[in-house]
Amino acid sequence: MSPFRHNHSASSSDEDVGVITNGVELDSAHQNVGGAPIEDQSPMGNQIGWWSIIFLNTSMMIGTGIFSTPGTILKQTGSVGLALVYWAIGLLLSFAGFAYYVELAAIFPDRAGADVAYYEQIFKRPKFFFPATFAAISILLGFTSSNCIVFAEYVLYSRGIEDPDPWAIRGIAVASYALTCIIIALSTKWSLRISNILAVAKVIVLLFIVVTGFVVLAGGTKIQDPHSHFKNGFAGSSSNVFLLYFFANIAYFAAVPPSEAKTSGQLIAAVFFTKVFGEYAGTRILPVFIALSTFGNLVSVAIGQARIIREVARQGVIPFSAFWSSTKPFDTPAAPLLLKFVLTSIVIIAPPAGDAFNFLVSLQSYPNRIFDILLVVGVWILRRRRQRQGLPRPEYQAWNIALIFSILISLFILIMPWVPPKTGRYGGNVSFWYGTANVTGIGILVVCFIYWYLWAKACPRFFGYKIMEEIVQGENGELSKRFVRVYNDSRGEEWRRRRDASLQAQADDSCNVPRATSNSSVEKETTHVATQVV
């Protein structure tokens, strides 16, 4: 049976489907109405093996946070004990997230793009709203400025510069991200190898910190009475990775007094090394390894985010989708990397240090948390939908308690930023109203809805046209969507004639020639246009 079943007239409804093709077929599943066309073979190659998967995820999890945030968390919680409790809660949250992501991967084993694909498949109505909104959030708020700045600070600290010039930090931060993007754009294979090597290096650094902490507690260093740092510990307030994180925190607090740790900013690991090994080793040698670990996180995160942007582009919801989804010239997502580099560099350079930068960093988190809740709710939606369709359970299904826990944590993170700081409404991490970032994040979502409604609903009705999806295949075999306007009057007749002729040809071919399977190879430089009515 041909995948192109109907020949609709110009008056067909918004759910009607028409197809224009030039010699290559995609069945309805691979056309994927309302989303990115499914690529059975990635034009970037299948170079991510099991070890690369393990190291890539390890490198993403072990980023700059464990080397920079323990002092800030201690300052905000007020006690060593409560700070450690929050790290333990983080373990439970990571297990819960792992559970529902494995279930989603089991349901959609052939889809790339992670969250992009899941939102697209879960929330099919309103059509294009979730892909368009997630695209805006992923691109506009997908900068990686904080990690770049932490890398720059550790590089300068290793040179003995404890109070660096802000522009020196910005220059190194931009250069580090430029190098990151260049490495990934030139070669997928070598970028993965570099990510793997740096992932091993950062695990070794953390193990070294943990072992050093035990040595400190055992009295094997010059630190005086390290156990005193854990007295009245509550006054004032994936598992292997968690163990490294947990014991690294204990090592920090064993060597660095809480009062000093609270004021260490993003350099608590450097202060730890200085306390234990002395000025030279602590400020010149070991911070270099932390900087390399941070750089490894930049590489691994950019590998994933560039592919997310490419998947967003393949949905057709951003302009010039064919360009952003292209893998030319090195079979890598070079165009999305260029976009990420430009946006990240702007955030690093443009805002003045202090309020503006802190505001932009806070702005990232609020919309993302809303999407996190929707994704967890979407797991239940998928289960119910599959049950109605008579489909079997996936190979893995997360416990409901894990989903509930994830939602509760996300709700807590969404609600707590509205609670005024003890120092008043202007006492947050910025000098203006503490809730400005939250309101702005919600405002961005509202603007996305208004734009979507005007683009997908109001304008087509007012001007009398339908928005059509076209699947276009690029020179390297990339499949992407683009949208065209097909008017209901005579201006759309030419397109409708071409569509009807193509549908008839497809129907004739299906009667005479066995249809190729969806896994068949596709030659390069073949153009395929499959058009579907919105």
Coordinates of C-alpha atoms in Angstrom, one line a residue:
M1 CA 0.0 0.0 0.0
S2 CA 1.2 3.5 -0.8
P3 CA 1.8 5.8 2.1
F4 CA 0.0 8.5 0.1
R5 CA -3.6 7.4 0.4
H6 CA -5.7 10.4 -0.5
N7 CA -6.1 13.0 -3.3
H8 CA -7.6 16.0 -1.7
S9 CA -9.2 19.0 -3.2
A10 CA -8.3 22.6 -2.5
S11 CA -11.1 22.8 0.0
S12 CA -9.7 20.0 2.2
S13 CA -9.5 20.5 5.9
D14 CA -6.5 21.3 8.0
E15 CA -5.9 17.6 8.6
D16 CA -5.7 16.6 4.9
V17 CA -2.3 15.5 3.6
G18 CA -0.7 16.0 0.2
V19 CA 2.7 15.0 -1.1
I20 CA 5.1 16.2 -3.7
T21 CA 8.0 13.9 -4.4
N22 CA 10.9 13.6 -6.8
G23 CA 11.8 10.0 -6.9
V24 CA 12.2 9.2 -3.2
E25 CA 9.5 8.0 -0.9
L26 CA 9.0 8.4 2.9
D27 CA 6.1 6.6 4.6
S28 CA 3.8 8.6 6.8
A29 CA 5.7 7.6 9.9
H30 CA 8.9 9.0 8.5
Q31 CA 7.2 12.1 7.2
N32 CA 6.2 12.8 10.9
V33 CA 3.4 15.3 10.5
G34 CA 4.0 18.3 12.7
G35 CA 7.6 17.4 13.5
A36 CA 11.0 16.7 12.1
P37 CA 11.2 13.9 9.4
I38 CA 12.8 10.8 10.8
E39 CA 16.3 10.0 9.6
D40 CA 17.1 6.3 9.8
Q41 CA 20.8 7.0 9.1
S42 CA 22.2 10.1 10.6
P43 CA 24.2 12.2 8.1
M44 CA 26.6 12.8 10.9
G45 CA 27.4 9.1 11.2
N46 CA 26.9 6.6 14.0
Q47 CA 30.1 7.1 15.9
I48 CA 28.8 7.2 19.5
G49 CA 29.5 3.8 21.0
W50 CA 28.8 2.6 24.5
W51 CA 32.0 4.0 26.0
S52 CA 31.4 7.4 24.4
I53 CA 27.8 7.4 25.7
I54 CA 29.1 6.7 29.3
F55 CA 31.8 9.3 29.1
L56 CA 29.7 11.9 27.3
N57 CA 27.0 11.7 30.1
T58 CA 29.6 11.6 32.8
S59 CA 31.3 14.7 31.4
M60 CA 27.9 16.5 31.1
M61 CA 27.1 15.7 34.8
I62 CA 30.6 16.5 36.1
G63 CA 30.8 20.1 34.9
T64 CA 31.9 23.2 36.6
G65 CA 29.4 23.0 39.5
I66 CA 31.3 20.6 41.8
F67 CA 34.4 22.8 41.5
S68 CA 32.6 26.1 41.9
T69 CA 29.2 25.9 43.7
P70 CA 29.8 24.1 47.0
G71 CA 30.8 27.3 48.7
T72 CA 27.7 29.1 47.4
I73 CA 25.4 26.3 48.5
L74 CA 27.0 26.3 51.9
K75 CA 26.4 30.1 52.1
Q76 CA 22.8 29.7 51.1
T77 CA 22.0 26.8 53.4
G78 CA 23.9 28.1 56.3
S79 CA 25.4 24.7 57.5
V80 CA 27.6 21.9 56.3
G81 CA 25.1 19.2 57.2
L82 CA 22.2 20.8 55.3
A83 CA 24.4 21.4 52.3
L84 CA 25.2 17.7 52.2
V85 CA 21.5 16.9 52.5
Y86 CA 20.8 18.9 49.4
W87 CA 23.5 17.0 47.5
A88 CA 21.8 13.8 48.6
I89 CA 18.4 15.1 47.3
G90 CA 20.2 15.8 44.0
L91 CA 21.0 12.1 43.8
L92 CA 17.3 11.1 44.2
L93 CA 16.4 13.7 41.6
S94 CA 18.9 12.4 39.1
F95 CA 17.7 8.8 39.6
A96 CA 14.1 10.0 38.9
G97 CA 15.1 11.9 35.8
F98 CA 17.1 8.9 34.6
A99 CA 14.1 6.7 35.0
Y100 CA 11.6 8.7 32.8
Y101 CA 14.2 9.5 30.2
V102 CA 15.0 5.8 29.8
E103 CA 11.2 5.2 29.3
L104 CA 11.0 7.9 26.7
A105 CA 14.0 6.5 24.9
A106 CA 12.4 3.1 24.9
I107 CA 9.2 4.5 23.3
F108 CA 11.1 6.5 20.7
P109 CA 14.3 4.5 20.0
D110 CA 14.9 5.9 16.5
R111 CA 14.6 9.6 17.3
A112 CA 17.4 12.1 17.8
G113 CA 17.2 15.4 19.6
A114 CA 16.1 14.2 23.1
D115 CA 13.6 16.7 24.5
V116 CA 12.9 18.1 21.0
A117 CA 11.5 14.8 19.8
Y118 CA 9.6 14.0 23.0
Y119 CA 7.7 17.3 23.2
E120 CA 6.9 17.0 19.5
Q121 CA 5.4 13.6 19.9
I122 CA 3.7 14.1 23.2
F123 CA 2.0 17.5 22.6
K124 CA 0.7 17.3 19.1
R125 CA -1.9 20.0 19.8
P126 CA -1.8 23.0 19.5
K127 CA 0.0 22.1 16.3
F128 CA 3.6 23.5 16.1
F129 CA 3.2 25.4 19.4
F130 CA 5.4 23.3 21.5
P131 CA 8.1 22.8 18.8
A132 CA 8.1 26.6 18.2
T133 CA 8.2 27.5 21.8
F134 CA 10.9 25.0 22.8
A135 CA 12.9 26.2 19.8
A136 CA 12.8 29.8 21.0
I137 CA 13.8 28.7 24.6
S138 CA 16.6 26.4 23.4
I139 CA 18.1 29.0 21.1
L140 CA 17.6 32.3 22.9
L141 CA 18.4 30.9 26.4
G142 CA 20.8 28.1 25.4
F143 CA 24.0 30.1 26.1
T144 CA 26.9 28.5 28.0
S145 CA 28.4 31.6 29.5
S146 CA 28.7 30.5 33.1
N147 CA 30.9 27.5 32.4
C148 CA 33.1 29.6 30.1
I149 CA 33.7 32.2 32.8
V150 CA 34.5 29.5 35.4
F151 CA 37.0 28.1 33.0
A152 CA 38.6 31.5 32.5
E153 CA 38.7 32.2 36.2
Y154 CA 40.6 28.9 36.9
V155 CA 43.0 29.6 34.0
L156 CA 43.8 33.0 35.5
Y157 CA 44.0 31.7 39.0
S158 CA 46.5 29.1 37.9
R159 CA 48.7 32.0 36.8
G160 CA 48.6 33.6 40.2
I161 CA 46.0 36.2 39.3
E162 CA 43.4 36.2 42.1
D163 CA 41.7 39.5 41.1
P164 CA 41.7 39.4 37.3
D165 CA 40.5 42.1 35.0
P166 CA 36.9 41.4 33.9
W167 CA 37.9 41.8 30.2
A168 CA 40.6 39.2 30.7
I169 CA 38.0 36.8 32.0
R170 CA 35.7 37.6 29.1
G171 CA 38.4 37.2 26.5
I172 CA 39.5 33.8 27.7
A173 CA 35.9 32.7 28.1
V174 CA 35.1 33.6 24.5
A175 CA 38.3 32.0 23.2
S176 CA 37.6 28.8 25.1
Y177 CA 34.1 28.5 23.6
A178 CA 35.5 29.3 20.1
L179 CA 38.0 26.4 20.5
T180 CA 35.2 24.1 21.7
C181 CA 33.0 24.9 18.7
I182 CA 35.9 24.5 16.2
I183 CA 36.8 21.1 17.6
I184 CA 33.3 19.8 17.3
A185 CA 32.7 21.4 13.9
L186 CA 35.8 19.8 12.4
S187 CA 35.3 16.2 13.5
T188 CA 32.6 14.3 15.4
K189 CA 35.1 11.4 16.0
W190 CA 37.8 13.6 17.4
S191 CA 35.4 15.7 19.5
L192 CA 34.1 12.5 21.1
R193 CA 37.6 11.3 21.7
I194 CA 38.6 14.6 23.4
S195 CA 35.4 14.5 25.4
N196 CA 36.2 10.9 26.5
I197 CA 39.7 11.8 27.5
L198 CA 38.7 14.8 29.5
A199 CA 35.9 12.9 31.2
V200 CA 38.4 10.4 32.5
A201 CA 40.6 13.3 33.6
K202 CA 37.9 14.9 35.6
V203 CA 37.0 11.7 37.3
I204 CA 40.6 11.3 38.3
V205 CA 40.7 14.9 39.6
L206 CA 37.6 14.2 41.7
L207 CA 39.0 10.9 43.0
F208 CA 42.2 12.8 43.9
I209 CA 40.1 15.4 45.8
V210 CA 38.2 12.7 47.6
V211 CA 41.3 10.8 48.6
T212 CA 42.9 14.0 49.7
G213 CA 39.9 14.8 51.9
F214 CA 40.2 11.4 53.7
V215 CA 43.9 12.1 54.2
V216 CA 43.0 15.5 55.7
L217 CA 40.4 13.9 58.1
A218 CA 43.0 11.3 59.1
G219 CA 45.4 14.0 60.1
G220 CA 47.9 13.4 57.4
T221 CA 48.2 17.1 56.4
K222 CA 48.9 20.4 58.1
I223 CA 45.2 21.2 58.4
Q224 CA 44.5 21.8 62.1
D225 CA 41.5 19.9 63.6
P226 CA 39.6 19.3 60.4
H227 CA 36.8 17.5 62.3
S228 CA 35.9 20.8 63.9
H229 CA 34.4 21.9 60.6
F230 CA 31.7 19.3 60.9
K231 CA 30.7 20.0 64.5
N232 CA 27.1 21.3 64.7
G233 CA 26.8 20.4 61.1
F234 CA 23.2 21.5 60.9
A235 CA 23.6 24.8 62.8
G236 CA 22.0 27.6 60.8
S237 CA 19.9 25.5 58.6
S238 CA 23.7 8.8 38.9
S239 CA 25.1 7.1 42.1
N240 CA 28.8 6.8 41.2
V241 CA 28.9 10.5 40.2
F242 CA 26.9 11.3 43.4
L243 CA 29.5 9.5 45.6
L244 CA 32.3 11.5 43.9
Y245 CA 30.2 14.7 44.5
F246 CA 29.3 13.9 48.1
F247 CA 32.8 13.0 49.2
A248 CA 34.3 15.9 47.3
N249 CA 32.1 18.2 49.4
I250 CA 33.3 16.5 52.5
A251 CA 36.9 17.0 51.3
Y252 CA 36.3 20.7 50.7
F253 CA 34.7 21.2 54.1
A254 CA 37.4 19.2 55.8
A255 CA 40.2 21.5 54.5
V256 CA 38.3 24.8 54.2
P257 CA 36.6 26.3 57.2
P258 CA 32.9 27.0 56.6
S259 CA 33.3 30.7 57.1
E260 CA 36.0 30.8 54.4
A261 CA 34.1 28.4 52.1
K262 CA 31.1 30.7 52.1
T263 CA 33.1 33.6 50.7
S264 CA 35.1 31.5 48.2
G265 CA 32.8 32.3 45.3
Q266 CA 33.4 30.0 42.3
L267 CA 37.0 29.1 43.4
I268 CA 36.4 26.7 46.4
A269 CA 38.3 23.9 44.7
A270 CA 41.3 26.2 44.2
V271 CA 41.1 27.3 47.9
F272 CA 41.0 23.6 48.9
F273 CA 44.2 22.9 46.9
T274 CA 45.9 25.9 48.4
K275 CA 45.0 24.9 51.9
V276 CA 46.3 21.4 51.5
F277 CA 49.2 21.6 49.2
G278 CA 50.5 25.1 49.7
E279 CA 50.5 28.3 47.6
Y280 CA 52.3 27.1 44.5
A281 CA 50.7 23.7 44.0
G282 CA 47.3 25.0 45.0
T283 CA 47.4 28.1 42.7
R284 CA 49.5 27.1 39.8
I285 CA 49.3 23.3 39.1
L286 CA 46.1 21.7 40.3
P287 CA 43.7 24.5 39.1
V288 CA 45.0 23.7 35.6
F289 CA 43.4 20.2 35.9
I290 CA 40.2 21.8 37.1
A291 CA 40.2 24.1 34.1
L292 CA 40.7 21.1 31.8
S293 CA 37.8 19.4 33.5
T294 CA 35.7 22.4 32.9
F295 CA 36.7 22.5 29.3
G296 CA 35.7 18.9 29.0
N297 CA 32.2 19.9 30.1
L298 CA 32.1 22.7 27.6
V299 CA 32.9 20.1 24.8
S300 CA 30.4 17.5 25.9
V301 CA 27.5 19.9 26.5
A302 CA 28.1 21.6 23.1
I303 CA 28.0 18.3 21.4
G304 CA 24.6 17.6 22.8
Q305 CA 23.2 21.2 22.4
A306 CA 24.3 21.5 18.8
R307 CA 22.3 18.4 17.9
I308 CA 19.3 19.7 19.8
I309 CA 19.4 23.0 17.7
R310 CA 19.8 20.9 14.6
E311 CA 16.8 18.9 15.5
V312 CA 14.8 22.1 16.2
A313 CA 15.8 23.3 12.8
R314 CA 14.7 20.1 11.1
Q315 CA 11.2 20.7 12.4
G316 CA 11.1 23.9 10.2
V317 CA 10.0 26.2 13.0
I318 CA 13.0 28.5 12.7
P319 CA 14.0 30.5 9.5
F320 CA 16.5 28.9 7.0
S321 CA 15.9 25.4 8.5
A322 CA 17.8 23.7 5.7
F323 CA 20.9 25.8 6.5
W324 CA 20.8 25.1 10.3
S325 CA 20.1 21.4 9.8
S326 CA 22.9 21.0 7.2
T327 CA 26.0 18.9 8.1
K328 CA 28.3 20.5 5.5
P329 CA 31.2 20.7 5.2
F330 CA 32.5 18.1 7.7
D331 CA 29.4 16.0 8.4
T332 CA 29.0 17.9 11.7
P333 CA 26.4 20.4 13.1
A334 CA 28.6 23.3 12.2
A335 CA 25.8 25.8 11.6
P336 CA 24.2 25.3 15.1
L337 CA 27.6 25.5 16.7
L338 CA 28.1 28.9 15.0
L339 CA 24.8 30.1 16.4
K340 CA 25.6 28.9 19.9
F341 CA 29.0 30.6 19.7
V342 CA 27.5 33.9 18.7
L343 CA 24.8 33.9 21.4
T344 CA 27.2 32.7 24.1
S345 CA 29.8 35.3 23.2
I346 CA 27.2 38.1 23.3
V347 CA 26.1 37.0 26.8
I348 CA 29.7 36.9 27.9
I349 CA 30.7 40.2 26.5
A350 CA 27.7 42.5 26.3
P351 CA 26.2 42.5 29.9
P352 CA 28.2 44.3 32.5
A353 CA 29.4 42.2 35.4
G354 CA 27.0 42.0 38.2
D355 CA 23.2 42.5 37.8
A356 CA 22.8 42.0 34.1
F357 CA 24.9 38.8 34.0
N358 CA 23.2 37.3 37.1
F359 CA 19.8 38.2 35.6
L360 CA 20.5 36.4 32.3
V361 CA 21.8 33.3 34.1
S362 CA 18.7 33.2 36.3
L363 CA 16.5 33.8 33.3
Q364 CA 17.6 30.5 31.8
S365 CA 16.2 28.3 34.6
Y366 CA 12.6 29.3 35.0
P367 CA 11.2 28.4 31.5
N368 CA 13.3 25.2 31.5
R369 CA 11.6 24.1 34.7
I370 CA 8.2 24.6 33.2
F371 CA 9.2 22.4 30.3
D372 CA 10.6 19.8 32.8
I373 CA 7.2 19.4 34.4
L374 CA 5.5 19.1 31.0
L375 CA 7.9 16.4 30.0
V376 CA 7.1 14.3 33.1
V377 CA 3.4 14.8 32.7
G378 CA 3.9 13.8 29.1
V379 CA 5.1 10.4 30.1
W380 CA 1.6 9.7 31.6
I381 CA 0.0 11.1 28.5
L382 CA 2.0 8.7 26.3
R383 CA 1.1 5.8 28.5
R384 CA -2.6 6.6 28.2
R385 CA -2.3 7.1 24.5
R386 CA -0.5 3.9 23.9
Q387 CA -3.0 2.0 26.1
R388 CA -5.9 3.4 24.0
Q389 CA -4.1 2.4 20.8
G390 CA -3.5 -1.2 22.1
L391 CA 0.3 -0.8 22.0
P392 CA 2.4 -2.9 24.4
R393 CA 4.3 -1.4 27.4
P394 CA 7.8 -0.2 26.5
E395 CA 10.8 -2.3 27.5
Y396 CA 11.2 -0.1 30.5
Q397 CA 8.6 1.9 32.4
A398 CA 9.6 4.3 35.2
W399 CA 8.0 4.0 38.6
N400 CA 5.2 6.5 39.2
I401 CA 6.9 7.6 42.4
A402 CA 9.9 8.8 40.4
L403 CA 7.6 10.9 38.2
I404 CA 5.7 12.3 41.2
F405 CA 9.0 13.2 42.9
S406 CA 10.3 14.9 39.8
I407 CA 7.2 17.0 39.5
L408 CA 7.3 18.0 43.2
I409 CA 10.9 19.1 43.0
S410 CA 10.2 21.1 39.8
L411 CA 7.2 22.7 41.5
F412 CA 9.3 23.6 44.5
I413 CA 11.9 25.2 42.3
L414 CA 9.2 27.1 40.4
I415 CA 7.5 28.4 43.6
M416 CA 10.5 29.2 45.8
P417 CA 11.9 32.0 43.6
W418 CA 8.7 33.9 44.4
V419 CA 9.4 33.9 48.2
P420 CA 11.0 37.2 49.1
P421 CA 14.5 37.1 50.4
K422 CA 15.1 37.8 54.1
T423 CA 16.8 41.0 53.2
G424 CA 13.7 42.3 51.3
R425 CA 12.4 42.5 47.8
Y426 CA 15.7 44.0 46.5
G427 CA 17.8 41.5 48.4
G428 CA 18.4 38.8 45.8
N429 CA 21.4 38.3 43.5
V430 CA 20.5 41.5 41.7
S431 CA 19.9 45.0 42.9
F432 CA 16.4 45.2 41.4
W433 CA 13.2 43.3 42.2
Y434 CA 14.1 39.6 43.0
G435 CA 11.4 38.2 40.8
T436 CA 12.3 40.0 37.6
A437 CA 13.9 37.0 36.0
N438 CA 10.9 34.8 36.7
V439 CA 8.4 37.3 35.3
T440 CA 10.6 37.8 32.2
G441 CA 10.8 34.0 31.7
I442 CA 7.0 33.7 31.8
G443 CA 6.8 36.7 29.5
I444 CA 9.0 35.0 26.9
L445 CA 6.6 32.0 26.9
V446 CA 3.6 34.4 26.5
V447 CA 5.3 36.1 23.6
C448 CA 6.0 32.7 22.0
F449 CA 2.3 31.9 22.3
I450 CA 1.3 35.2 20.7
Y451 CA 3.7 34.7 17.9
W452 CA 2.5 31.2 17.3
Y453 CA -1.1 32.2 17.2
L454 CA -0.5 35.0 14.7
W455 CA 1.7 32.8 12.5
A456 CA -0.3 29.5 12.6
K457 CA -3.9 30.7 13.2
A458 CA -4.8 34.3 12.8
C459 CA -2.8 35.2 9.6
P460 CA -3.8 32.1 7.6
R461 CA -7.5 32.7 8.4
F462 CA -7.3 36.4 7.7
F463 CA -5.4 36.2 4.4
G464 CA -6.9 32.9 3.2
Y465 CA -4.0 30.5 3.0
K466 CA -2.8 27.2 4.6
I467 CA 0.7 26.6 5.9
M468 CA 2.3 23.6 4.2
E469 CA 5.1 21.4 5.5
E470 CA 7.7 20.4 2.9
I471 CA 10.3 17.7 3.6
V472 CA 13.5 18.6 1.8
Q473 CA 16.6 16.4 1.5
G474 CA 20.0 18.0 1.3
E475 CA 23.2 17.1 -0.4
N476 CA 24.4 15.0 2.5
G477 CA 21.1 13.2 3.0
E478 CA 19.8 15.6 5.6
L479 CA 16.0 15.7 6.0
S480 CA 14.4 18.8 7.2
K481 CA 11.1 20.7 7.0
R482 CA 10.2 24.0 5.6
F483 CA 6.9 25.9 5.5
V484 CA 5.2 27.5 2.5
R485 CA 2.0 29.4 2.1
V486 CA -0.6 27.9 -0.2
Y487 CA -3.5 30.2 -0.8
N488 CA -7.1 28.9 -1.1
D489 CA -7.8 30.9 -4.3
S490 CA -6.2 30.8 -7.8
R491 CA -2.8 31.6 -6.4
G492 CA -2.6 28.1 -5.0
E493 CA -3.8 26.3 -8.1
E494 CA -0.3 25.5 -9.4
W495 CA 0.8 23.9 -6.2
R496 CA -2.4 21.9 -6.0
R497 CA -2.0 20.6 -9.6
R498 CA 1.6 19.5 -8.8
R499 CA 0.4 17.8 -5.6
D500 CA -2.4 16.0 -7.2
A501 CA -0.2 14.8 -10.1
S502 CA 2.4 13.6 -7.6
L503 CA -0.2 11.8 -5.5
Q504 CA -1.5 10.0 -8.6
A505 CA 2.0 9.0 -9.6
Q506 CA 2.6 7.6 -6.2
A507 CA -0.6 5.6 -6.3
D508 CA 0.3 4.2 -9.7
D509 CA 3.8 3.3 -8.6
S510 CA 2.5 1.5 -5.5
C511 CA 0.3 -0.8 -7.7
N512 CA 3.1 -1.7 -10.1
V513 CA 6.4 -1.5 -8.2
P514 CA 7.2 -3.0 -4.7
R515 CA 7.7 -0.1 -2.4
A516 CA 11.1 0.3 -0.8
T517 CA 11.3 -0.1 2.9
S518 CA 11.9 2.9 5.2
N519 CA 15.4 1.6 6.0
S520 CA 16.6 1.7 2.4
S521 CA 19.6 3.9 1.6
V522 CA 19.0 7.2 -0.1
E523 CA 21.5 8.7 -2.6
K524 CA 22.9 12.1 -1.9
E525 CA 21.7 15.2 -3.8
T526 CA 18.2 13.7 -4.1
T527 CA 15.5 16.2 -3.5
H528 CA 12.3 15.0 -1.8
V529 CA 9.4 17.3 -1.0
A530 CA 6.6 15.9 1.0
T531 CA 3.9 18.5 1.7
Q532 CA 1.3 18.2 4.4
V533 CA -1.5 20.6 5.3
V534 CA -1.4 22.2 8.7

